[in-house]
Short mmCIF file of C-alpha atoms in Angstrom, two decimals:
data_model
loop_
_atom_site.label_atom_id
_atom_site.label_comp_id
_atom_site.label_asym_id
_atom_site.label_seq_id
_atom_site.Cartn_x
_atom_site.Cartn_y
_atom_site.Cartn_z
CA MET W 1 4.56 37.02 46.45
CA THR W 2 4.90 33.53 45.77
CA GLU W 3 6.03 32.52 42.37
CA PHE W 4 3.99 29.40 40.96
CA VAL W 5 5.85 26.44 39.45
CA THR W 6 3.96 25.20 36.18
CA LEU W 7 3.61 21.50 36.89
CA ASP W 8 2.29 18.85 34.53
CA ALA W 9 0.17 15.79 35.03
CA PHE W 10 3.24 13.62 35.81
CA ASP W 11 4.43 16.15 38.05
CA HIS W 12 1.03 15.95 40.02
CA ARG W 13 1.19 12.15 40.22
CA LEU W 14 4.70 12.35 41.63
CA ILE W 15 3.93 14.84 44.23
CA ASP W 16 0.63 12.78 45.34
CA ARG W 17 2.93 9.93 45.40
CA VAL W 18 5.41 11.46 47.78
CA ARG W 19 3.16 13.01 49.63
CA ARG W 20 1.50 9.62 50.83
CA ASN W 21 5.00 7.81 51.00
CA ASN W 22 8.25 9.69 50.16
CA LEU W 23 10.46 6.65 51.07
CA GLU W 24 8.65 4.58 48.06
CA PRO W 25 11.52 3.33 45.56
CA ALA W 26 12.00 5.40 42.45
CA ARG W 27 11.13 2.12 40.27
CA VAL W 28 8.13 1.31 42.04
CA THR W 29 7.08 5.40 41.75
CA ALA W 30 8.18 5.14 38.08
CA GLU W 31 5.87 2.11 37.30
CA ALA W 32 3.01 3.99 38.96
CA VAL W 33 2.83 6.93 37.36
CA GLY W 34 4.22 5.77 33.84
CA LEU W 35 7.86 7.49 33.86
CA SER W 36 11.32 6.13 33.66
CA GLU W 37 13.22 5.64 37.09
CA SER W 38 15.67 8.12 35.63
CA ALA W 39 13.03 10.76 34.73
CA VAL W 40 11.24 10.14 38.26
CA LEU W 41 14.49 11.26 39.98
CA ARG W 42 14.74 13.80 37.72
CA ARG W 43 11.67 15.35 38.09
CA LEU W 44 11.65 14.93 42.17
CA ARG W 45 15.16 16.64 41.89
CA ARG W 46 13.65 19.62 40.30
CA LEU W 47 10.64 19.92 42.23
CA ARG W 48 12.72 20.02 45.49
CA ALA W 49 15.07 22.93 43.66
CA GLU W 50 11.90 24.74 42.60
CA GLY W 51 10.64 24.63 46.40
CA VAL W 52 7.34 22.75 45.33
CA ILE W 53 8.78 19.83 47.85
CA VAL W 54 9.94 21.58 50.84
CA ALA W 55 10.57 18.96 52.99
CA ASP W 56 10.91 14.85 53.39
CA VAL W 57 9.64 14.20 57.22
CA ALA W 58 8.31 11.55 59.13
CA MET W 59 4.65 11.84 60.51
CA ILE W 60 4.71 10.97 64.35
CA ASP W 61 1.77 9.70 66.20
CA PRO W 62 2.56 11.84 69.49
CA ASP W 63 0.02 9.21 71.28
CA ARG W 64 2.50 6.57 70.79
CA VAL W 65 5.35 8.59 72.39
CA GLU W 66 4.36 10.18 75.15
CA PRO W 67 0.91 11.89 76.27
CA ARG W 68 0.53 15.30 75.06
CA ILE W 69 -2.43 18.02 75.50
CA VAL W 70 -3.17 19.60 72.44
CA LEU W 71 -4.63 23.09 72.15
CA HIS W 72 -6.35 25.16 69.45
CA VAL W 73 -5.58 29.40 70.58
CA MET W 74 -7.35 32.15 68.99
CA VAL W 75 -5.06 35.21 69.49
CA GLU W 76 -6.25 38.55 69.12
CA MET W 77 -3.23 41.20 68.87
CA ASN W 78 -3.43 44.79 70.19
CA THR W 79 -2.18 45.94 67.01
CA GLN W 80 -2.02 45.49 63.38
CA ASP W 81 1.24 47.08 63.04
CA ARG W 82 3.69 44.79 60.99
CA LYS W 83 6.57 44.92 63.13
CA VAL W 84 4.63 43.72 65.95
CA MET W 85 2.91 41.08 63.82
CA ASN W 86 6.04 39.75 62.56
CA ALA W 87 7.77 39.36 65.58
CA PHE W 88 4.81 37.55 67.09
CA GLN W 89 5.24 35.17 63.82
CA THR W 90 8.77 34.86 64.56
CA ALA W 91 8.09 33.76 68.12
CA MET W 92 5.63 31.47 67.09
CA ARG W 93 8.10 29.90 64.86
CA ALA W 94 10.97 29.60 67.65
CA SER W 95 8.55 27.81 70.24
CA PRO W 96 8.94 24.51 70.47
CA GLU W 97 5.19 23.97 72.07
CA VAL W 98 3.78 25.52 68.64
CA GLN W 99 2.68 22.87 66.28
CA GLY W 100 0.98 25.55 63.67
CA CYS W 101 0.21 28.97 63.10
CA TRP W 102 -2.06 30.77 61.16
CA ASP W 103 -2.95 34.27 60.14
CA VAL W 104 -6.59 34.14 60.04
CA THR W 105 -9.40 36.26 59.18
CA GLY W 106 -12.39 36.83 61.31
CA PRO W 107 -12.71 37.72 65.12
CA THR W 108 -9.05 36.47 65.89
CA ASP W 109 -5.60 37.53 64.21
CA TYR W 110 -3.87 34.09 64.63
CA LEU W 111 -4.91 30.32 64.98
CA VAL W 112 -2.04 28.45 66.88
CA THR W 113 -1.95 24.98 67.44
CA VAL W 114 0.27 24.08 70.71
CA SER W 115 1.26 20.79 72.14
CA VAL W 116 2.35 20.29 75.69
CA ARG W 117 2.93 17.66 78.31
CA SER W 118 0.62 19.16 80.89
CA MET W 119 -1.32 22.11 81.66
CA ALA W 120 1.60 23.60 83.62
CA ASP W 121 3.76 23.88 80.77
CA TYR W 122 0.85 25.53 78.91
CA GLU W 123 0.59 27.96 81.38
CA ALA W 124 4.38 28.89 81.35
CA PHE W 125 3.93 29.03 77.67
CA GLY W 126 0.94 31.52 77.78
CA ILE W 127 3.26 33.28 80.34
CA ARG W 128 6.34 33.38 77.92
CA GLU W 129 4.38 34.03 74.49
CA MET W 130 0.86 35.49 74.82
CA THR W 131 1.92 38.62 76.49
CA PRO W 132 0.91 42.53 75.93
CA GLU W 133 5.01 43.02 75.46
CA LYS W 134 4.50 40.35 72.18
CA GLY W 135 1.46 42.45 71.09
CA VAL W 136 -1.10 40.05 72.41
CA ARG W 137 -4.32 41.78 73.73
CA ALA W 138 -6.15 38.04 74.46
CA TYR W 139 -6.33 34.68 73.73
CA GLN W 140 -8.74 31.81 74.03
CA SER W 141 -7.74 28.15 74.40
CA MET W 142 -9.65 25.07 73.11
CA ILE W 143 -8.48 21.65 74.31
CA VAL W 144 -8.56 19.09 72.08
CA ILE W 145 -10.66 16.16 73.32
CA ARG W 146 -10.03 13.77 70.54
CA GLU W 147 -8.93 13.86 67.11
CA VAL W 148 -11.83 13.06 64.48
CA VAL W 149 -9.88 13.78 61.19
CA GLY W 150 -5.83 14.47 61.62
CA PHE W 151 -3.62 15.52 58.81
CA ASP W 152 -3.84 12.94 55.93
CA PRO W 153 -1.80 13.32 52.60
CA ALA W 154 -4.54 11.82 50.88
CA ARG W 155 -7.05 14.16 51.36
CA SER W 156 -4.90 17.22 50.25
CA VAL W 157 -5.97 19.65 47.87
CA LEU W 158 -3.31 19.20 45.65
CA SER W 159 -4.24 15.22 45.57
CA ARG W 160 -7.40 16.11 43.93
#
């Protein structure tokens, strides 16, 4: 079970700032949130050590790098056996095509976001990962035509 970390108003403001731009200089962040630069650095170290901030990453616009096909795949498993489900989750984490995987409620068990260069690459992914041997009963794919609202750190629940 997840252990929650107690955060104060300064922590929330810091999280909001680094979510938007984790390369912002500490002196600028300090001025914006009303703390000293050393306090900002100390708090950010603590938030990382406590697992609140889990990674500092760059968000890449895939359209600027190479053409991609993005699909949302609804996966129905043939069993609810925890061992099979854990193995499927491990396979999804290891698959380079998988951009996200969620255990969901409703008529399917998982929602998987896949990014590939071609439909042939997606077919190979399906043959490799969406098999009865991996516990998959059925899957349906929805091809993304265009992104209407993408991930925006400012829209995050924690920012509100």
